[in-house]
Amino acid sequence: MPNLPDPIFVAIPAFVILVIAEMIYARTSGGARYEPRDTAASLTMGLGNTISGVLLGGIAVYWFTLIEPFGLFDIGWAWWAFALAFLLDDLVYYWSHRFAHTVRWWWADHVVHHSSQHYNLSTALRQPWLSPLTLKFIVFGSWLVLLGFPPAMIAFVAALNLVYQFWIHTEAIGKMWAPIEWIMNTPSHHRVHHATNPRYLDRNYAGVFIIWDRLFGTFEAERKDEPCRYGIVRNLGTFNPIKICLHEWLAIIRDVRGSKSVSEALGYWLGPPGWSPDGSRDSSKILKARWKARQEEKSDPTKVAAE
Amino acid sequence: MSEVITLIIVIGASALAVGLLVALNAFMGGWTRARLSDVTAAGERIGVDVLGFRPSPMATLDAERRTALVFEQGGARLGLAVCRGDKITVRALRPNELVSADAVGSELGLRLDDYTLPQVSLRLGDPTQAQRWVDDIKAFMSQADSKD
């Protein structure tokens, strides 16, 4: 087994330099925005994520060590295996990320990353603290190990994937060269992903390659006539990292405790974010439907008049 | 043991780096505190963030233009717009999402059933105006009681 470096650890100095560079760009051009309390919250969440990785990461390591002997093939450490692992890990990331937006149990963890109303490089570092406890790594992380890729190789390519995603959290870069925009996840595509405009909700889940969204029908291009509004549907009223970390977990507990039946409790726990038994809350699906209806009303006012 | 010490040093250095970046951000400035120009703008903003919210003329803005309350047409929801830093956070409150409303002088205080936004206060023009809003909000909250 080769001695692989931790790409995230290696990239940290570059992260810091790029955040400072973007702050200067924000100050001088107005093409990006930083606000100290938001920056503090994002960076503190990032630091907490690193600490929780040390404290809780062992759970995932233990699981992967446990299932490694059951790998279908012995793929080994050839260069092409790294390339293939990177590609397949990105596909797994797409689905893992998609489920993180559509299953509330996983959304409770991932919402942390979306909870800033800003979109800058510090937002990239706003990460959850309790991820290993959601057991998402079992559902999505096991596939490549069971195929026979060495867990250390998967960890390496997954870290490279995350390092790639850092730079796309910026408003400082507009649309790039068309072929790049077609294949790769770019700042433009990822701005759409972080936007709460109904048109943009639950779109562009890609990590590195945007082709997965094109392939699975979740791609949405950024439009000049619809600037992105960042954050979450119900934006947070706090910069407190503990509250940012826990708010959706507590909301789930509260909803489940107030449930009138087991199916209702399951809906609150594993249904889409915003699900409610009577449809009185705003899920992405409901918001998109409401938005589409309004768009149709605008384009055909006679329809409304007739009704 | 040395690994633990290394880890503590790395975490300590990272915390210091976070502090320095935030200090740099504060020192450089470049953001403007958000303000609501008037109640119409506040209502429009709530309508953008909460699709389907139709603001009524029954609205108020605090003296610093940082917080606004706007009843929805028909009175089903109470819109709230709060400036936080350079951004605005919005709520469309149902009666059961309000815990209490009180006035101390011209200061209107609301407590919300909201983990990340538990309380809001608005400095209004005079004590009478604040008290009138308390009465209106309490009447609004009583809709929740009548549904129970």
Coordinates of C-alpha atoms in Angstrom, one line a residue:
Chain A
M1 CA 0.0 0.0 0.0
P2 CA 1.5 3.4 -1.0
N3 CA 1.9 6.0 1.6
L4 CA -0.9 8.5 0.6
P5 CA -1.0 12.0 1.9
D6 CA -4.2 13.5 3.2
P7 CA -5.2 15.9 0.3
I8 CA -7.3 18.0 2.6
F9 CA -4.5 18.5 5.1
V10 CA -2.1 19.4 2.2
A11 CA -4.7 21.8 0.8
I12 CA -5.4 23.8 4.0
P13 CA -2.7 26.5 3.4
A14 CA -4.2 27.0 -0.1
F15 CA -7.7 27.3 1.4
V16 CA -6.5 30.0 3.7
I17 CA -4.7 31.9 1.0
L18 CA -7.7 31.7 -1.4
V19 CA -10.1 32.9 1.3
I20 CA -7.9 35.9 2.0
A21 CA -7.6 36.5 -1.8
E22 CA -11.4 36.4 -2.2
M23 CA -11.9 38.7 0.8
I24 CA -9.6 41.2 -0.9
Y25 CA -11.4 40.8 -4.2
A26 CA -14.7 41.2 -2.3
R27 CA -13.5 44.5 -0.8
T28 CA -12.0 45.9 -3.9
S29 CA -14.5 44.8 -6.6
G30 CA -17.7 44.1 -4.7
G31 CA -17.9 40.9 -6.8
A32 CA -18.2 38.8 -3.7
R33 CA -19.4 39.4 -0.1
Y34 CA -18.1 38.5 3.3
E35 CA -19.7 39.4 6.6
P36 CA -17.6 38.7 9.8
R37 CA -20.2 36.9 11.8
D38 CA -21.2 34.7 8.9
T39 CA -17.5 34.1 8.2
A40 CA -16.9 33.2 11.8
A41 CA -19.8 30.8 11.8
S42 CA -18.7 29.1 8.6
L43 CA -15.1 28.7 9.7
T44 CA -16.0 27.5 13.2
M45 CA -18.2 24.9 11.6
G46 CA -15.3 23.8 9.4
L47 CA -13.0 23.6 12.4
G48 CA -15.6 21.6 14.4
N49 CA -16.0 19.3 11.4
T50 CA -12.3 18.5 11.5
I51 CA -12.4 17.8 15.3
S52 CA -15.5 15.6 14.9
G53 CA -13.8 13.8 12.2
V54 CA -11.0 12.9 14.6
L55 CA -13.5 11.9 17.3
L56 CA -16.2 10.1 15.3
G57 CA -14.3 9.2 12.1
G58 CA -13.3 5.9 13.7
I59 CA -16.8 4.6 13.3
A60 CA -16.6 4.7 9.5
V61 CA -13.0 3.3 9.5
Y62 CA -14.2 0.4 11.7
W63 CA -17.0 -0.3 9.3
F64 CA -14.8 -0.3 6.2
T65 CA -12.2 -2.5 7.8
L66 CA -15.1 -4.9 8.7
I67 CA -16.4 -5.2 5.1
E68 CA -13.1 -5.0 3.3
P69 CA -12.6 -8.8 3.2
F70 CA -15.9 -9.2 1.4
G71 CA -14.7 -7.2 -1.7
L72 CA -15.7 -8.8 -5.0
F73 CA -12.4 -8.2 -6.7
D74 CA -8.8 -7.5 -5.5
I75 CA -8.4 -4.3 -7.5
G76 CA -5.1 -3.2 -6.0
W77 CA -3.1 0.0 -6.4
A78 CA -2.6 0.4 -10.2
W79 CA -2.8 4.0 -11.5
W80 CA -6.0 3.2 -13.5
A81 CA -7.6 2.0 -10.3
F82 CA -7.1 5.5 -8.8
A83 CA -8.7 7.1 -11.9
L84 CA -11.6 4.6 -11.9
A85 CA -12.1 5.0 -8.1
F86 CA -12.2 8.8 -8.5
L87 CA -14.9 8.6 -11.2
L88 CA -17.0 6.0 -9.3
D89 CA -16.6 7.9 -6.1
D90 CA -17.9 11.0 -7.8
L91 CA -21.0 9.0 -9.0
V92 CA -21.5 7.7 -5.4
Y93 CA -21.1 11.3 -4.2
Y94 CA -23.8 12.4 -6.6
W95 CA -26.4 9.9 -5.2
S96 CA -25.2 10.4 -1.6
H97 CA -25.6 14.2 -2.0
R98 CA -29.0 13.8 -3.7
F99 CA -30.3 11.7 -0.8
A100 CA -28.8 14.2 1.6
H101 CA -31.3 16.7 0.1
T102 CA -34.3 14.4 -0.1
V103 CA -34.2 12.4 3.1
R104 CA -34.6 14.6 6.2
W105 CA -32.4 12.4 8.4
W106 CA -29.5 13.1 6.1
W107 CA -30.6 16.7 5.4
A108 CA -30.4 17.4 9.1
D109 CA -26.7 16.9 8.8
H110 CA -26.2 18.5 5.3
V111 CA -28.3 21.6 6.0
V112 CA -25.4 23.0 7.9
H113 CA -23.5 23.5 4.7
H114 CA -26.4 25.3 3.1
S115 CA -27.3 27.4 6.1
S116 CA -25.3 30.6 5.1
Q117 CA -27.1 33.3 3.1
H118 CA -23.6 34.1 1.7
Y119 CA -21.8 32.2 -1.0
N120 CA -18.1 32.5 -0.7
L121 CA -15.1 30.3 -0.1
S122 CA -15.8 30.3 3.6
T123 CA -19.2 28.7 2.9
A124 CA -17.3 25.7 1.4
L125 CA -15.8 25.1 4.9
R126 CA -19.2 25.4 6.7
Q127 CA -19.6 21.6 7.3
P128 CA -21.6 19.5 9.8
W129 CA -20.2 18.0 13.0
L130 CA -22.3 14.8 13.3
S131 CA -22.0 13.2 9.9
P132 CA -20.7 9.8 11.0
L133 CA -23.7 9.4 13.3
T134 CA -26.1 9.5 10.3
L135 CA -24.6 6.2 9.0
K136 CA -24.7 7.5 5.5
F137 CA -21.3 6.1 4.9
I138 CA -22.7 2.6 5.3
V139 CA -25.4 3.1 2.7
F140 CA -23.3 5.0 0.2
G141 CA -19.7 4.4 1.2
S142 CA -19.7 0.6 1.1
W143 CA -20.2 0.0 -2.6
L144 CA -16.7 0.7 -3.7
V145 CA -15.2 -1.3 -0.8
L146 CA -17.4 -4.2 -1.7
L147 CA -16.3 -3.9 -5.4
G148 CA -12.7 -4.4 -4.1
F149 CA -11.2 -0.9 -4.1
P150 CA -8.9 -0.5 -1.1
P151 CA -10.6 1.7 1.6
A152 CA -7.5 4.0 1.8
M153 CA -7.7 4.6 -2.0
I154 CA -11.4 5.5 -1.6
A155 CA -10.6 7.8 1.3
F156 CA -7.9 9.4 -0.8
V157 CA -10.0 10.0 -3.9
A158 CA -13.0 11.2 -1.8
A159 CA -10.7 13.8 -0.1
L160 CA -9.6 14.9 -3.6
N161 CA -13.2 15.3 -4.5
L162 CA -13.8 17.5 -1.5
V163 CA -10.7 19.6 -2.3
Y164 CA -12.0 20.1 -5.8
Q165 CA -15.3 21.4 -4.4
F166 CA -13.7 24.1 -2.4
W167 CA -13.0 26.5 -5.2
I168 CA -16.5 26.3 -6.8
H169 CA -18.0 28.1 -3.8
T170 CA -17.5 31.6 -5.2
E171 CA -19.3 34.4 -6.9
A172 CA -15.9 35.7 -8.2
I173 CA -15.9 33.4 -11.2
G174 CA -18.7 33.7 -13.8
K175 CA -19.4 31.1 -16.4
M176 CA -16.4 29.3 -17.8
W177 CA -15.5 27.9 -21.2
A178 CA -18.5 26.0 -22.5
P179 CA -16.8 22.5 -22.7
I180 CA -15.7 22.9 -19.1
E181 CA -19.3 24.0 -18.1
W182 CA -20.6 20.9 -19.9
I183 CA -18.4 18.4 -18.2
M184 CA -17.3 19.8 -14.9
N185 CA -19.0 21.2 -11.8
T186 CA -18.2 24.9 -11.8
P187 CA -18.9 27.9 -9.6
S188 CA -21.9 28.7 -11.9
H189 CA -23.5 25.2 -11.5
H190 CA -22.8 25.1 -7.8
R191 CA -24.3 28.6 -7.2
V192 CA -27.5 27.1 -8.5
H193 CA -27.2 24.2 -6.1
H194 CA -27.0 26.7 -3.1
A195 CA -29.8 28.8 -4.3
T196 CA -33.3 28.8 -2.8
N197 CA -35.1 30.2 -5.9
P198 CA -37.8 27.5 -6.6
R199 CA -36.4 27.0 -10.1
Y200 CA -33.1 26.1 -8.6
L201 CA -34.2 24.0 -5.7
D202 CA -32.8 20.4 -5.6
R203 CA -30.6 20.8 -8.6
N204 CA -27.0 20.2 -9.5
Y205 CA -25.9 17.7 -6.9
A206 CA -22.6 16.9 -8.6
G207 CA -19.3 16.9 -6.9
V208 CA -16.7 17.1 -9.7
F209 CA -18.5 16.1 -12.9
I210 CA -21.7 17.8 -13.7
I211 CA -22.5 15.0 -16.2
W212 CA -24.2 13.1 -13.5
D213 CA -26.9 15.8 -13.2
R214 CA -27.3 15.9 -17.0
L215 CA -27.6 12.1 -17.0
F216 CA -30.0 11.8 -14.1
G217 CA -32.2 14.8 -15.0
T218 CA -31.3 17.2 -12.2
F219 CA -29.3 19.7 -14.1
E220 CA -30.3 23.4 -14.1
A221 CA -28.2 26.1 -15.7
E222 CA -27.7 29.5 -13.9
R223 CA -29.7 32.2 -15.6
K224 CA -28.8 35.9 -15.8
D225 CA -32.5 36.8 -15.4
E226 CA -32.7 34.9 -12.1
P227 CA -29.9 35.7 -9.7
C228 CA -29.3 33.1 -7.0
R229 CA -30.7 33.8 -3.5
Y230 CA -28.5 31.7 -1.2
G231 CA -29.4 29.9 2.0
I232 CA -32.2 27.6 2.9
V233 CA -36.0 27.9 2.5
R234 CA -36.3 28.9 6.1
N235 CA -33.1 30.8 6.8
L236 CA -31.6 30.7 10.2
G237 CA -31.9 33.5 12.7
T238 CA -28.5 32.8 14.3
F239 CA -24.8 32.7 13.8
N240 CA -24.4 30.4 16.9
P241 CA -22.5 27.2 15.7
I242 CA -24.1 24.9 18.2
K243 CA -27.6 26.0 17.0
I244 CA -26.5 25.8 13.4
C245 CA -25.3 22.2 14.1
L246 CA -28.4 21.1 16.0
H247 CA -31.4 22.9 14.7
E248 CA -32.7 20.4 12.2
W249 CA -32.0 17.4 14.5
L250 CA -34.1 19.1 17.3
A251 CA -36.8 19.8 14.8
I252 CA -37.0 16.2 13.8
I253 CA -37.2 15.0 17.4
R254 CA -39.9 17.5 18.1
D255 CA -41.9 16.4 15.0
V256 CA -41.5 12.7 15.7
R257 CA -42.5 13.2 19.4
G258 CA -45.7 15.0 18.2
S259 CA -46.6 12.4 15.6
K260 CA -50.0 10.7 15.8
S261 CA -48.9 7.4 14.2
V262 CA -45.8 5.4 13.2
S263 CA -46.1 6.3 9.5
E264 CA -46.3 10.0 10.4
A265 CA -43.2 9.7 12.5
L266 CA -41.4 7.9 9.7
G267 CA -42.5 10.6 7.3
Y268 CA -41.0 13.3 9.6
W269 CA -37.8 11.3 10.0
L270 CA -37.1 9.8 6.6
G271 CA -39.4 11.9 4.3
P272 CA -38.2 14.8 2.3
P273 CA -37.4 18.0 4.2
G274 CA -40.6 20.0 4.7
W275 CA -42.8 17.0 4.6
S276 CA -45.9 17.1 6.7
P277 CA -48.9 14.7 6.8
D278 CA -51.3 17.4 5.6
G279 CA -48.9 19.1 3.2
S280 CA -49.1 22.3 5.1
R281 CA -45.4 22.8 5.2
D282 CA -43.1 23.8 2.3
S283 CA -41.2 20.9 0.8
S284 CA -39.2 21.5 -2.4
K285 CA -41.8 19.7 -4.4
I286 CA -44.6 21.9 -3.1
L287 CA -42.6 25.1 -3.6
K288 CA -41.7 24.1 -7.1
A289 CA -45.4 23.3 -7.9
R290 CA -46.5 26.6 -6.4
W291 CA -43.9 28.5 -8.4
K292 CA -44.8 26.7 -11.6
A293 CA -48.4 27.5 -11.1
R294 CA -47.6 31.2 -10.6
Q295 CA -45.4 31.2 -13.7
E296 CA -48.3 29.8 -15.8
E297 CA -50.6 32.4 -14.3
K298 CA -48.2 35.1 -15.4
S299 CA -47.9 33.8 -18.9
D300 CA -51.6 33.1 -19.3
P301 CA -53.6 35.6 -17.2
T302 CA -56.9 34.5 -18.9
K303 CA -56.6 31.1 -17.1
V304 CA -56.7 32.9 -13.7
A305 CA -59.6 35.1 -14.8
A306 CA -61.5 32.1 -16.1
E307 CA -61.0 30.4 -12.7
Chain B
M1 CA 1.0 10.8 23.5
S2 CA 3.0 12.8 21.0
E3 CA 0.2 12.3 18.4
V4 CA -2.3 13.8 20.9
I5 CA 0.0 16.8 21.5
T6 CA 0.4 17.3 17.7
L7 CA -3.3 17.1 17.3
I8 CA -3.9 19.7 20.0
I9 CA -1.3 22.0 18.4
V10 CA -2.9 21.6 15.0
I11 CA -6.4 22.3 16.4
G12 CA -5.1 25.3 18.4
A13 CA -3.3 26.7 15.3
S14 CA -6.5 26.2 13.2
A15 CA -8.6 28.0 15.8
L16 CA -6.1 30.9 15.8
A17 CA -6.2 31.0 12.0
V18 CA -10.0 31.1 12.1
G19 CA -9.8 34.1 14.6
L20 CA -7.3 35.9 12.4
L21 CA -9.4 35.4 9.2
V22 CA -12.5 36.8 11.0
A23 CA -10.5 39.7 12.3
L24 CA -9.2 40.4 8.9
N25 CA -12.7 40.3 7.5
A26 CA -13.9 42.7 10.2
F27 CA -10.9 45.0 9.7
M28 CA -11.3 45.1 5.9
G29 CA -15.1 45.9 6.0
G30 CA -16.8 46.1 2.7
W31 CA -20.3 45.0 3.7
T32 CA -23.2 47.2 4.6
R33 CA -25.7 46.5 7.4
A34 CA -29.0 45.6 5.7
R35 CA -31.9 48.0 6.1
L36 CA -35.5 47.9 5.0
S37 CA -36.4 51.1 3.1
D38 CA -40.1 51.0 4.1
V39 CA -42.9 48.6 4.9
T40 CA -43.7 48.1 1.2
A41 CA -40.2 46.9 0.6
A42 CA -40.4 44.7 3.6
G43 CA -43.7 43.1 2.4
E44 CA -42.2 42.5 -1.0
R45 CA -39.2 40.9 0.4
I46 CA -41.3 38.5 2.5
G47 CA -43.3 37.7 -0.6
V48 CA -40.1 36.8 -2.5
D49 CA -38.8 34.5 0.3
V50 CA -42.2 33.0 1.1
L51 CA -43.8 32.2 -2.2
G52 CA -47.5 33.1 -2.0
F53 CA -47.3 35.6 0.9
R54 CA -49.4 38.6 -0.1
P55 CA -48.6 41.6 2.1
S56 CA -51.4 43.7 3.5
P57 CA -51.1 47.5 4.3
M58 CA -51.2 46.5 8.0
A59 CA -47.5 46.8 8.6
T60 CA -44.8 48.5 10.7
L61 CA -41.1 49.1 10.6
D62 CA -38.9 49.7 13.6
A63 CA -37.1 53.0 14.1
E64 CA -33.7 51.6 12.9
R65 CA -35.4 50.0 9.8
R66 CA -33.9 46.7 10.7
T67 CA -37.1 44.8 11.6
A68 CA -40.6 44.8 10.0
L69 CA -43.9 43.2 10.7
V70 CA -46.4 42.8 7.9
F71 CA -49.8 41.0 8.2
E72 CA -50.8 38.9 5.2
Q73 CA -53.9 39.8 3.3
G74 CA -56.7 37.9 5.1
G75 CA -54.7 37.8 8.3
A76 CA -53.6 34.1 8.1
R77 CA -49.9 34.8 8.6
L78 CA -47.8 37.5 10.2
G79 CA -44.8 38.3 8.1
L80 CA -41.5 39.1 9.8
A81 CA -38.4 40.5 8.2
V82 CA -35.3 40.8 10.4
C83 CA -31.9 42.2 9.2
R84 CA -29.0 40.2 10.3
G85 CA -25.6 41.6 9.2
D86 CA -25.9 42.4 5.5
K87 CA -28.8 39.9 4.9
I88 CA -32.5 39.7 5.8
T89 CA -34.1 36.7 7.4
V90 CA -37.8 36.2 6.9
R91 CA -40.6 34.3 8.5
A92 CA -44.3 34.0 7.7
L93 CA -45.6 33.1 11.2
R94 CA -48.8 31.2 11.9
P95 CA -50.5 32.0 15.2
N96 CA -49.1 29.0 16.9
E97 CA -45.6 30.0 16.1
L98 CA -45.8 33.1 18.4
V99 CA -45.3 32.6 22.1
S100 CA -45.9 36.1 23.4
A101 CA -46.1 39.7 22.5
D102 CA -45.3 42.5 25.0
A103 CA -44.7 46.2 25.0
V104 CA -42.3 48.1 27.2
G105 CA -42.7 51.8 26.4
S106 CA -42.4 52.0 22.7
E107 CA -40.5 48.7 22.4
L108 CA -42.5 45.8 21.0
G109 CA -41.1 42.4 22.0
L110 CA -42.0 39.2 20.4
R111 CA -41.1 35.7 21.6
L112 CA -41.3 33.0 18.8
D113 CA -41.4 29.3 18.9
D114 CA -38.3 29.2 16.8
Y115 CA -35.0 27.6 17.9
T116 CA -32.8 29.9 15.8
L117 CA -34.9 33.1 16.1
P118 CA -36.5 32.9 19.5
Q119 CA -37.1 36.6 20.1
V120 CA -37.4 39.9 18.1
S121 CA -37.8 43.4 19.3
L122 CA -38.9 46.6 17.4
R123 CA -38.6 50.1 18.6
L124 CA -41.8 51.8 17.4
G125 CA -42.8 55.4 17.2
D126 CA -44.5 55.7 20.6
P127 CA -46.0 53.5 23.4
T128 CA -49.5 53.7 22.0
Q129 CA -48.4 52.3 18.7
A130 CA -46.5 49.5 20.4
Q131 CA -49.5 48.6 22.6
R132 CA -51.8 48.6 19.5
W133 CA -49.5 46.1 17.8
V134 CA -49.4 43.9 21.0
D135 CA -53.2 43.9 20.9
D136 CA -53.4 43.0 17.2
I137 CA -50.8 40.3 17.6
K138 CA -52.6 38.8 20.6
A139 CA -55.8 38.8 18.6
F140 CA -53.9 37.0 15.9
M141 CA -52.4 34.5 18.4
S142 CA -55.9 33.8 19.7
Q143 CA -56.7 32.2 16.3
A144 CA -54.4 29.3 17.4
D145 CA -56.3 28.9 20.7
S146 CA -59.6 28.8 18.9
K147 CA -58.4 26.0 16.6
D148 CA -57.3 23.9 19.6

